[in-house]
Coordinates of C-alpha atoms in Angstrom, one line a residue:
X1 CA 3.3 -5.5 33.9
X2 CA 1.9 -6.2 30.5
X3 CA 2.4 -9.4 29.0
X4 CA 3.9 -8.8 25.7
X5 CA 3.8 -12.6 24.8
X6 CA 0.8 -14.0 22.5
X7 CA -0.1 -17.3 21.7
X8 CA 0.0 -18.2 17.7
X9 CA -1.2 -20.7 16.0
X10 CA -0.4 -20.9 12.4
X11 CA 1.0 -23.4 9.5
X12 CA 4.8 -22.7 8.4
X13 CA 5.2 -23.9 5.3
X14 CA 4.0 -27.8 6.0
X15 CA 4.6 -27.7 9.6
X16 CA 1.6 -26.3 12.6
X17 CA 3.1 -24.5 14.5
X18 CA 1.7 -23.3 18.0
X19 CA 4.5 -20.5 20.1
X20 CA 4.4 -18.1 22.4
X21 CA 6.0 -15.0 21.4
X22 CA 5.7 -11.2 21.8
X23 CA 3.1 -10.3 19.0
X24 CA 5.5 -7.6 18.2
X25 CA 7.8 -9.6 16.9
X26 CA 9.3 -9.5 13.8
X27 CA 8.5 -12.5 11.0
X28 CA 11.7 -12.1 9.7
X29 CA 13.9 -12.7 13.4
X30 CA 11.1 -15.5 14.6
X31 CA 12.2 -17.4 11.0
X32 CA 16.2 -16.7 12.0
X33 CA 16.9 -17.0 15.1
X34 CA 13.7 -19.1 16.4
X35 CA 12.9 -21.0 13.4
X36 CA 16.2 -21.9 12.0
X37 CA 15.2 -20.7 8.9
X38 CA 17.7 -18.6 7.1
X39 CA 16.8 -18.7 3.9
X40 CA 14.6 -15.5 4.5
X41 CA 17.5 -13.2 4.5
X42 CA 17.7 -9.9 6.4
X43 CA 18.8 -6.2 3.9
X44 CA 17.7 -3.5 4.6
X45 CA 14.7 -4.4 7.4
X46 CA 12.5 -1.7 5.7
X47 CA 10.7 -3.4 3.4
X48 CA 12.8 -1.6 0.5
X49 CA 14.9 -5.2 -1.0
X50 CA 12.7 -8.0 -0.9
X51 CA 15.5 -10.2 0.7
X52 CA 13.0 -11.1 3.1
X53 CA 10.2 -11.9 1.6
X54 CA 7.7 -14.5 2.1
X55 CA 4.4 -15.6 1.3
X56 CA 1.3 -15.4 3.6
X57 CA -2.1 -16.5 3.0
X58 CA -5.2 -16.8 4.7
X59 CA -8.8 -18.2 4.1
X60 CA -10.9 -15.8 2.0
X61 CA -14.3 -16.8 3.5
X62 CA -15.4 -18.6 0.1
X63 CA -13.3 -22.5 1.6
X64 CA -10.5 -20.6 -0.8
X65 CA -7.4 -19.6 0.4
X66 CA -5.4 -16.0 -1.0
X67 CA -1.7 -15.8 -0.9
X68 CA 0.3 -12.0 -0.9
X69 CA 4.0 -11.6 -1.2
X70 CA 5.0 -9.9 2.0
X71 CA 8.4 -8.5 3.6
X72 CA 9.2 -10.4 7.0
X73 CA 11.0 -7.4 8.0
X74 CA 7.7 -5.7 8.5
X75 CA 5.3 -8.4 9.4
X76 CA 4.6 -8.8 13.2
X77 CA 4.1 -12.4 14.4
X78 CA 0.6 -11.4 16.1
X79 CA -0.9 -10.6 12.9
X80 CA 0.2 -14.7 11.8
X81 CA -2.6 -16.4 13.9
X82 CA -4.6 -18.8 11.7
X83 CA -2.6 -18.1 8.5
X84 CA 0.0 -19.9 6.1
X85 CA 3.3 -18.8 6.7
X86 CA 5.3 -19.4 3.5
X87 CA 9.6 -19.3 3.1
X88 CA 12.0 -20.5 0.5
X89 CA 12.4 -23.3 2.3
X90 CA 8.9 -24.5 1.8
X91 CA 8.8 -24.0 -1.8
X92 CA 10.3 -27.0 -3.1
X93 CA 10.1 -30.8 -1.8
X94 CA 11.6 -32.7 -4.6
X95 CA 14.7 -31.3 -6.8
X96 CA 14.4 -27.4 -7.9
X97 CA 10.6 -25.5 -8.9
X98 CA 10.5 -24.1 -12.8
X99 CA 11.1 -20.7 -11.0
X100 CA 14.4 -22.1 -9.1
X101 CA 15.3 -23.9 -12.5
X102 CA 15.0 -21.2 -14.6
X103 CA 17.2 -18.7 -12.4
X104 CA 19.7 -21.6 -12.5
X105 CA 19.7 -21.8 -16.3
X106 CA 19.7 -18.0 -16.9
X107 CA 22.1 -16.9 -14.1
X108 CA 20.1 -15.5 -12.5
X109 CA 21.9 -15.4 -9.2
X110 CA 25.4 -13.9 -8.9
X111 CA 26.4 -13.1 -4.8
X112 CA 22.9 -15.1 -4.1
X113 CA 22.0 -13.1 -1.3
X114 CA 18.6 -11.6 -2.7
X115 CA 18.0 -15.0 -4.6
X116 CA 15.4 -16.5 -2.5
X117 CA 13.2 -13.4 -2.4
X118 CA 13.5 -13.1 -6.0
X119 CA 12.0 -16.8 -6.0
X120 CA 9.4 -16.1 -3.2
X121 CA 8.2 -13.1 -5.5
X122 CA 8.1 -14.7 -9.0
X123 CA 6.4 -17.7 -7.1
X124 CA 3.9 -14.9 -5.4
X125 CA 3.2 -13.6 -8.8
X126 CA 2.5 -17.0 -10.1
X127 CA -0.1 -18.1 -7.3
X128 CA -2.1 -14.7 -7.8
X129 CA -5.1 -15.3 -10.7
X130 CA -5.1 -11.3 -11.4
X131 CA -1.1 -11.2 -12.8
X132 CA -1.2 -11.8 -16.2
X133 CA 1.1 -15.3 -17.5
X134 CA 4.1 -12.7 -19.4
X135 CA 6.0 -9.9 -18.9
X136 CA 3.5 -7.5 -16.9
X137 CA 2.9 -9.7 -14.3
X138 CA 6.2 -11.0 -13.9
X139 CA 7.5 -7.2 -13.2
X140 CA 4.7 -6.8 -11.0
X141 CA 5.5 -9.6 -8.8
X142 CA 9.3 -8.5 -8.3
X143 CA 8.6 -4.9 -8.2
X144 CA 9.7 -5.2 -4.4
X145 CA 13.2 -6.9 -5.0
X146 CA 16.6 -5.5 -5.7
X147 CA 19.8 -7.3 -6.6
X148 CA 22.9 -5.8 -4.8
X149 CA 24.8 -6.8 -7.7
X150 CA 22.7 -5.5 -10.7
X151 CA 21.8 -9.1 -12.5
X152 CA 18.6 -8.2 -13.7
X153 CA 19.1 -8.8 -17.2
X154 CA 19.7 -12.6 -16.6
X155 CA 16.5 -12.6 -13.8
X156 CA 14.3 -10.9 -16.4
X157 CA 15.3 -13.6 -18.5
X158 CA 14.2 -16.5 -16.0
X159 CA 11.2 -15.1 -15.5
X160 CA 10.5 -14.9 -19.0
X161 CA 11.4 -18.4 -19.3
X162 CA 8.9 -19.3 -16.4
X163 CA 5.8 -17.7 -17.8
X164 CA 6.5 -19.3 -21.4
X165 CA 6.6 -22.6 -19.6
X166 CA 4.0 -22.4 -17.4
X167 CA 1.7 -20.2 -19.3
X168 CA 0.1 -23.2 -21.3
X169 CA -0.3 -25.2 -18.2
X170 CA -2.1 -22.7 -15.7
X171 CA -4.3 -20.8 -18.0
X172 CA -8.0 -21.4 -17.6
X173 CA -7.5 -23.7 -14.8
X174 CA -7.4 -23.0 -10.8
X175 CA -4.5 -21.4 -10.6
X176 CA -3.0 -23.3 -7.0
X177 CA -3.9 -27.3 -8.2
X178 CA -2.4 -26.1 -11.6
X179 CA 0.7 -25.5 -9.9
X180 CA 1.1 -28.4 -8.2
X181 CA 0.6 -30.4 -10.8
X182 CA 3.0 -28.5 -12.8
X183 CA 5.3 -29.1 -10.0
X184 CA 5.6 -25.1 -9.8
X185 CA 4.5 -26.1 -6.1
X186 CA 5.0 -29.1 -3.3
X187 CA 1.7 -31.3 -2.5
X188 CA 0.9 -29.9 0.5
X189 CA -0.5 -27.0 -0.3
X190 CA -3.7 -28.8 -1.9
X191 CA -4.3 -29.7 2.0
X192 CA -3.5 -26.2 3.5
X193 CA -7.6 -24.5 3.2
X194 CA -8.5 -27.7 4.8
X195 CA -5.8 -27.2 7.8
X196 CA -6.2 -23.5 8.3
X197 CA -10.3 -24.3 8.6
X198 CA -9.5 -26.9 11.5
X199 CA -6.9 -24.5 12.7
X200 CA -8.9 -21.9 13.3
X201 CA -11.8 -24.2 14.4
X202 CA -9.6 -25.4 17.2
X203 CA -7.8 -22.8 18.1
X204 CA -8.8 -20.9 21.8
X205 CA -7.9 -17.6 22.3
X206 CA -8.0 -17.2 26.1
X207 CA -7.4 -13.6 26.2
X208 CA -7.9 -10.9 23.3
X209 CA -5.9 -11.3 20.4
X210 CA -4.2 -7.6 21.3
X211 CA -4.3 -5.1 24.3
X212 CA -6.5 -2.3 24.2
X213 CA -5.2 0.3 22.4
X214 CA -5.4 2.5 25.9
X215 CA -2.6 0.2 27.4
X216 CA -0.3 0.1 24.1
X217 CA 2.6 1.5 23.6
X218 CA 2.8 1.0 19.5
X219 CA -0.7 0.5 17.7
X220 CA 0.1 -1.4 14.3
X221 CA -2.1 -1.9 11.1
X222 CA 0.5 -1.9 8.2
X223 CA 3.6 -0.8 10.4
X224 CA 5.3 0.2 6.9
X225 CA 6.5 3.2 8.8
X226 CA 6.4 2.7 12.4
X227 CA 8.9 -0.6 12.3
X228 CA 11.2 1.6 9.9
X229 CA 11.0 4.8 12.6
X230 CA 10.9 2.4 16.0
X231 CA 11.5 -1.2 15.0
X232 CA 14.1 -2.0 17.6
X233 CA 11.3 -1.3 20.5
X234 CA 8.5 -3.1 19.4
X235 CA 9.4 -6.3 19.9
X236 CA 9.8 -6.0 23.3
X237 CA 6.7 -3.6 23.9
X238 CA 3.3 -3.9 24.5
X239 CA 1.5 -3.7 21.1
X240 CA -1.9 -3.4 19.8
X241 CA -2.5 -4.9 16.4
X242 CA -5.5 -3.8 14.6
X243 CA -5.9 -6.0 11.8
X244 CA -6.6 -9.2 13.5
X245 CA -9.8 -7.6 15.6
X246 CA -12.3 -8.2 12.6
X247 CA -11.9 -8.8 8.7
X248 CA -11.2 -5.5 6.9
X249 CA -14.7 -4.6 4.8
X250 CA -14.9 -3.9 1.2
X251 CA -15.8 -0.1 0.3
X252 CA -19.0 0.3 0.7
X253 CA -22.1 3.3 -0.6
X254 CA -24.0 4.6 2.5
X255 CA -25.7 8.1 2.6
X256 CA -24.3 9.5 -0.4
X257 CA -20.7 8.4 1.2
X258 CA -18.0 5.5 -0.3
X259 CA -17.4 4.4 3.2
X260 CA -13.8 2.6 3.7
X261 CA -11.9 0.7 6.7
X262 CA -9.1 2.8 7.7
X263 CA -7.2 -0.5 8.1
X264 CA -7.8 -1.0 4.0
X265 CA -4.3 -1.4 2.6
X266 CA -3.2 0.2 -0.5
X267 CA -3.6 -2.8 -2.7
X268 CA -7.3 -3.6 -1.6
X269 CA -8.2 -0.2 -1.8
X270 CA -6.9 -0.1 -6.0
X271 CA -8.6 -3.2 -6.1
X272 CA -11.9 -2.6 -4.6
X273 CA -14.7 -2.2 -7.5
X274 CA -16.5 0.2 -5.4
X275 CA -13.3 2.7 -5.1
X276 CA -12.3 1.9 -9.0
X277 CA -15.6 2.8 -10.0
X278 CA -14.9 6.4 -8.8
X279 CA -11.0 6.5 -9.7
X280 CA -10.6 4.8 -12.5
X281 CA -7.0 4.7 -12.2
X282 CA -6.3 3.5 -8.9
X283 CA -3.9 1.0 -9.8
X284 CA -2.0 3.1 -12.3
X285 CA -1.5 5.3 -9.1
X286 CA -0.7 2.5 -6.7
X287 CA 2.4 0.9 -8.9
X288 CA 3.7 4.6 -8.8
X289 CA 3.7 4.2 -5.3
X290 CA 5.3 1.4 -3.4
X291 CA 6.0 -2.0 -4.1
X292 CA 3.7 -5.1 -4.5
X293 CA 4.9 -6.5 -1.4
X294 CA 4.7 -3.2 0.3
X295 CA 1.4 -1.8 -1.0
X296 CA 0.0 -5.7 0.9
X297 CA 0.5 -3.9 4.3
X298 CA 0.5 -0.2 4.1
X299 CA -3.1 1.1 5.2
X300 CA -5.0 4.0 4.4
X301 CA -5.1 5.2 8.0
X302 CA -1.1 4.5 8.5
X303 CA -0.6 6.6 5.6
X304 CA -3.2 9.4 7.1
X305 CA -2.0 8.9 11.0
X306 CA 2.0 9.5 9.8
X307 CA 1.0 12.8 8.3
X308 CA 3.8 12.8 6.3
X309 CA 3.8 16.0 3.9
X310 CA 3.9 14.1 0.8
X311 CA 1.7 11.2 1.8
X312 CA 0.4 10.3 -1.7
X313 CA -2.9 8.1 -0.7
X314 CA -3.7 11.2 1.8
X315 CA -3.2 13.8 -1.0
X316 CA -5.9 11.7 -3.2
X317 CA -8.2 11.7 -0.4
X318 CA -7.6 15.5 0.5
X319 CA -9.0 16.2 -2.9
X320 CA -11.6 13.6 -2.8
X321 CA -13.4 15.4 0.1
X322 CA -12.3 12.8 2.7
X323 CA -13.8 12.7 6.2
X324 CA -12.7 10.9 9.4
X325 CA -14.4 9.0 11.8
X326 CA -12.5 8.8 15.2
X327 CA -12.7 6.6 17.9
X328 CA -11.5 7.1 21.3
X329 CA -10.8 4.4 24.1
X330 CA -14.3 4.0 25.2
X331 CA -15.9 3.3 22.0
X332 CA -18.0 7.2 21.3
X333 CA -17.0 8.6 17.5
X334 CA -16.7 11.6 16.2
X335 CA -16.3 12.7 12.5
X336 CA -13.7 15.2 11.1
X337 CA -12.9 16.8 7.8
X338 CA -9.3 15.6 6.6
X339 CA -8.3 18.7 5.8
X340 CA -8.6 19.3 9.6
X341 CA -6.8 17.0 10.7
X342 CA -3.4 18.2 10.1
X343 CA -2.4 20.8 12.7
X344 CA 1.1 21.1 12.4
X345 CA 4.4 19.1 10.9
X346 CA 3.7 15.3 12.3
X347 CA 1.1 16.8 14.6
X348 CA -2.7 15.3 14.5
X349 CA -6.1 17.0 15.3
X350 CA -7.0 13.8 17.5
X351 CA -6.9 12.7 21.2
X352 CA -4.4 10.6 22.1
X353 CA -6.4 7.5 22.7
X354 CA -8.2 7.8 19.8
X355 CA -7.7 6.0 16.3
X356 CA -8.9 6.8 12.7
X357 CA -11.8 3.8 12.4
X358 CA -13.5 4.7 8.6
X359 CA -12.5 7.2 6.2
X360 CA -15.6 8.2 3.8
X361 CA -15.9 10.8 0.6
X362 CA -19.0 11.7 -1.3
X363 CA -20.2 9.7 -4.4
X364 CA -20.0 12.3 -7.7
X365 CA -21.7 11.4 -11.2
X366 CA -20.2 11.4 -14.5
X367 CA -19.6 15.0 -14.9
X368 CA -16.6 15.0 -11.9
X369 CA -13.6 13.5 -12.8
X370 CA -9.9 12.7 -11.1
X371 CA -6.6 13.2 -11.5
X372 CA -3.6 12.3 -9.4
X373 CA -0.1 13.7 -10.5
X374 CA 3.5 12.8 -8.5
X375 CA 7.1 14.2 -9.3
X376 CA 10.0 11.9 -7.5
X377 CA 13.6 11.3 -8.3
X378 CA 13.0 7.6 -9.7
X379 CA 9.8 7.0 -11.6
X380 CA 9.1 4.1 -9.6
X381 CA 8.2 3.3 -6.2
X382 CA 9.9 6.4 -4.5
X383 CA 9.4 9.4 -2.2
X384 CA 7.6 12.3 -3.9
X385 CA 9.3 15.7 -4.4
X386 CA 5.9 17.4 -4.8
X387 CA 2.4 15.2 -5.7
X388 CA -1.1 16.9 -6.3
X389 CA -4.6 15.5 -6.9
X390 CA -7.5 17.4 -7.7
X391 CA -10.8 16.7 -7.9
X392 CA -13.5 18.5 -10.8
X393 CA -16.9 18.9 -11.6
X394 CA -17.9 20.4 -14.8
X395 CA -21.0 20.9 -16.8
X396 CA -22.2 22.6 -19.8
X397 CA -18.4 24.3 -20.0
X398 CA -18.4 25.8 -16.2
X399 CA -16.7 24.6 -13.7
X400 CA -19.4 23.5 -10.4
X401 CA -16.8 22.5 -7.7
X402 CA -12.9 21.7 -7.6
X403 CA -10.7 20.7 -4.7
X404 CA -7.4 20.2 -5.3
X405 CA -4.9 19.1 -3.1
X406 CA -0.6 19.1 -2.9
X407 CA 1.9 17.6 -1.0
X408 CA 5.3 18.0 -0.3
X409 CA 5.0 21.8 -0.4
X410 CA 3.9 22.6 3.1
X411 CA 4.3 21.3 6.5
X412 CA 1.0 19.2 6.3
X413 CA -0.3 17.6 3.1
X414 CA -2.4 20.5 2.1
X415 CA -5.8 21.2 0.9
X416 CA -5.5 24.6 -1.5
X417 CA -8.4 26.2 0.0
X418 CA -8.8 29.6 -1.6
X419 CA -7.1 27.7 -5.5
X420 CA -10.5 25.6 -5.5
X421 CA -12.7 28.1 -3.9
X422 CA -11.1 30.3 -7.2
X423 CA -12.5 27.9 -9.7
X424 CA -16.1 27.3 -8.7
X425 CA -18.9 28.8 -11.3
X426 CA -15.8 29.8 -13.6
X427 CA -16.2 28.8 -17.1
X428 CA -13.6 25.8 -18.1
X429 CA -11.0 27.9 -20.3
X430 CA -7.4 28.6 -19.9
X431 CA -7.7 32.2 -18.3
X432 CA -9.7 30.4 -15.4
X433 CA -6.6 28.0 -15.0
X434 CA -4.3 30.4 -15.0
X435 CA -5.9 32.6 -12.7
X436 CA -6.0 29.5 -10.3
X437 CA -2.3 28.7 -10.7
X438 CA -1.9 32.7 -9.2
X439 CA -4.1 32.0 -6.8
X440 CA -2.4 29.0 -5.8
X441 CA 0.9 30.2 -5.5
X442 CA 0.0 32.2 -2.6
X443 CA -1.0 29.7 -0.4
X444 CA 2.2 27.9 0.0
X445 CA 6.0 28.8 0.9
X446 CA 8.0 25.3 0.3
X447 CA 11.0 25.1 2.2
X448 CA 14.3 23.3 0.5
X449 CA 15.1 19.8 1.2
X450 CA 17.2 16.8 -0.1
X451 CA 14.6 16.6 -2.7
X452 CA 14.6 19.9 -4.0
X453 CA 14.7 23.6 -3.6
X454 CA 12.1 25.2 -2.5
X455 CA 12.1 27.1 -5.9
X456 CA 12.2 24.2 -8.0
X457 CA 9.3 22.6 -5.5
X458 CA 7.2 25.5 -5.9
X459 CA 7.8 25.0 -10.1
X460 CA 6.5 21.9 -9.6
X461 CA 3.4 22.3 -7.6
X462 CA 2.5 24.7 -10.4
X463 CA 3.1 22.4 -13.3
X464 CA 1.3 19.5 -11.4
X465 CA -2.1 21.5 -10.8
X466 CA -1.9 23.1 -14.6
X467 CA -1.1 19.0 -15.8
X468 CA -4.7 17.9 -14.0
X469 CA -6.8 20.3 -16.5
X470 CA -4.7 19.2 -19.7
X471 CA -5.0 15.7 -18.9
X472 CA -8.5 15.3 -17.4
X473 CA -9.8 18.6 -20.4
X474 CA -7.5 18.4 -23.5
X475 CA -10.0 19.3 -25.7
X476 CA -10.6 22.8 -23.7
X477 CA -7.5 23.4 -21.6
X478 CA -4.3 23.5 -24.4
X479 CA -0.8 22.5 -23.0
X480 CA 0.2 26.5 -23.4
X481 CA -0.7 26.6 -19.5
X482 CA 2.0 24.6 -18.9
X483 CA 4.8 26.9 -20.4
X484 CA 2.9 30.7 -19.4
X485 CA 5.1 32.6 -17.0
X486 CA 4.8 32.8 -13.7

């Protein structure tokens, strides 16, 4: 029998802590029902509310440490080894922080069940150098919460109120001693880089830190969508969790190839210089996508390996030219086109021992640009009805190469084949688009769904692939394209 148990060393919020408990386990039920602490409260246990979110952060190889808001409710406890481990509770030390002041001023709390995320977030946004000190980053950092009982008038007021206080006192200076000297945060954490570097210096892992992949029954990187499908059998389950092998590498340039860890989370991947120096617009994409909070955990691969139709990071990489490196049980690769990979609905060109290691697209010059378009119900952070990305390469008016790419119109995310083939040598004009959009039509048949008709879905696809010229060629494709019949 497998033992599902792990030992974990970590710090929770000033306190080491050293337990044995299935690495499967839930963050969120460990800090209930083991810890005691119930300030982390449990909603909707999909990573949707922010009720349950804490703060984790971990050396960042430099004697520094990084901090990311995260949802318990999604955060196994194997993944915690060596890390900071950071609750409501663990915020404050002597009488309320700005942030708990300033929701107690405003009203910012009415049934007070999503309070302490709320506080957890704004304090997330506050320890993270890249948020700006106003408005942006404050809706950044609670782009993952919800209030039950719509108060966000009097919230957007405290937080308002927080980054006119603090903004003074934290700019220009390291943003973590700044806050503890503005009382924003306790003492201790000045001593926590030191603590994780003796933690992990003592620590001594007697077996690996996860079972192969072979023997698992769940393999976990993000688990965004696998504790949402299966939640209430992992815990109890054998588990192999990925991210806690070896670091997760930056993108990297090798052969002609941006080369990326399949583990790479959605954040890291908007962040990376290497991937924003080919799309530009990354982030823009990214807030369009999930929440900060969620966007921490969700990987690249999870996103692929789900094959959901309308996977929006796999849509982008369809039309980026993606390719797949596999890895099977005994360690020997192979490589695979992404447009490949998708056989059927939910079913995956791949063995079942093997996993999706690296994920790599050509470099392009100057001449190819990007565009990535989505359609949901709610602007924000929702399912798409129908998304599309496409990827051109012009020069001298003609169009080189295209590969464009749609989701939410097929069983599979879908590479439009014959649509890009269409466009190669064609000179960059209207006619050309529109003979593409004809093209295109025929290679799908959208079924309805609770998102839309399979009419209205096919409208959209159409609009989305006639939006990438007009936005990514004004000056030679005129917004006419959008309105010609079909």
């Amino acid at each position: 029998m497998v033992n599902i148990n792990r030992e974990i060393s970590f710090i929770l919020n000033d306190q080491e802590m050293h337990v044995t408990v299935p690495a499967g386990l839930l963050a969120l039920d460990y800090l209930r029902q083991e810890a005691g602490l119930t300030g982390t409260k449990e909603g909707c246990k999909e990573g949707d509310c922010g009720a349950c979110s804490v703060i984790v952060g971990e050396l960042d190889g430099s004697g520094g440490i990084r901090y990311r808001p995260m949802t318990s409710c999604l955060l196994p406890m194997g993944e915690l080894s060596g890390k900071h481990l950071v609750t409501i509770e663990g915020l404050s030390r002597d009488g309320l922080t700005p942030v708990q002041a300033a929701m107690v001023d405003c009203g910012g709390t009415q049934c007070g069940y999503c309070t302490p995320g709320f506080v957890v977030a704004m304090t997330a946004g506050l320890m993270t150098p890249k948020l700006p000190l106003n408005e942006e980053g404050f809706l950044y950092a609670i782009s993952g919460n919800l209030c039950r009982c719509t108060g966000y008038r009097s919230i957007k007021e405290a937080g308002a109120n927080v980054m006119k206080e603090l903004s003074a006192k934290l700019a220009g200076k390291e943003r973590l001693a700044a806050l503890v000297e503005a009382k924003a945060l306790p003492e201790y954490f000045t001593g926590i880089p030191t603590r994780l570097a003796a933690l992990a210096a003592d620590t001594v892992v007697a077996e690996p830190e996860t079972p192969e992949p072979n023997g698992a029954r769940f393999v976990i990187a993000g688990g965004t969508d696998l504790y949402v499908q299966r939640g209430e059998l992992i815990p109890e389950a054998a588990v192999s969790l990925l991210n806690p092998v070896k670091p997760v590498e930056s993108a990297a340039i090798l052969d002609g190839k941006v080369h990326v860890d399949a583990r790479m989370t959605f954040e890291a991947f908007a962040e990376d210089p290497v991937i924003q120096s080919y799309v530009p617009d990354a982030e823009a994409y990214n807030k369009l996508i999930a929440s900060w909070p969620m966007r921490t955990r969700a990987t690249l691969g999870g996103n692929i390996c789900n094959a959901s139709p309308i996977a929006d990071m796999t849509c982008l990489l369809l039309a980026l030219e993606s390719e797949l490196t596999l890895v099977d049980g005994r360690g020997n690769s192979r490589p695979m086109p992404l447009s490949d990979f998708f056989l059927d609905y939910k079913k995956l060109n791949k063995k079942e021992d093997e996993l999706v290691e690296r994920i790599a697209f050509p470099t392009y010059g100057e001449n190819t640009r990007v565009s990535w378009e989505k359609v949901s119900k709610r602007a924000w952070l929702d399912i798409a009805t129908v998304n599309s990305a496409a990827k051109i390469t012009v020069e001298e008016g003609r169009i080189l190469s295209a590969h464009l790419a749609l989701g939410g119109v097929a069983a599979t995310p879908l590479y439009l084949t014959n649509a890009s083939a269409f466009l190669e040598g064609k000179p960059l004009e209207e006619v050309t688009v529109k003979g593409m959009l004809e093209v295109a039509m025929g290679e799908f048949n959208p079924i309805s769904d609770v998102r839309g008709s399979g009419e209205y879905k096919r409208l959209l696809a159409r609009q989305l692939l006639a939006v990438h010229f007009t936005q990514l060629f004004p000056e030679e494709i005129g917004e006419e394209v959008l309105y010609a019949t079909l």
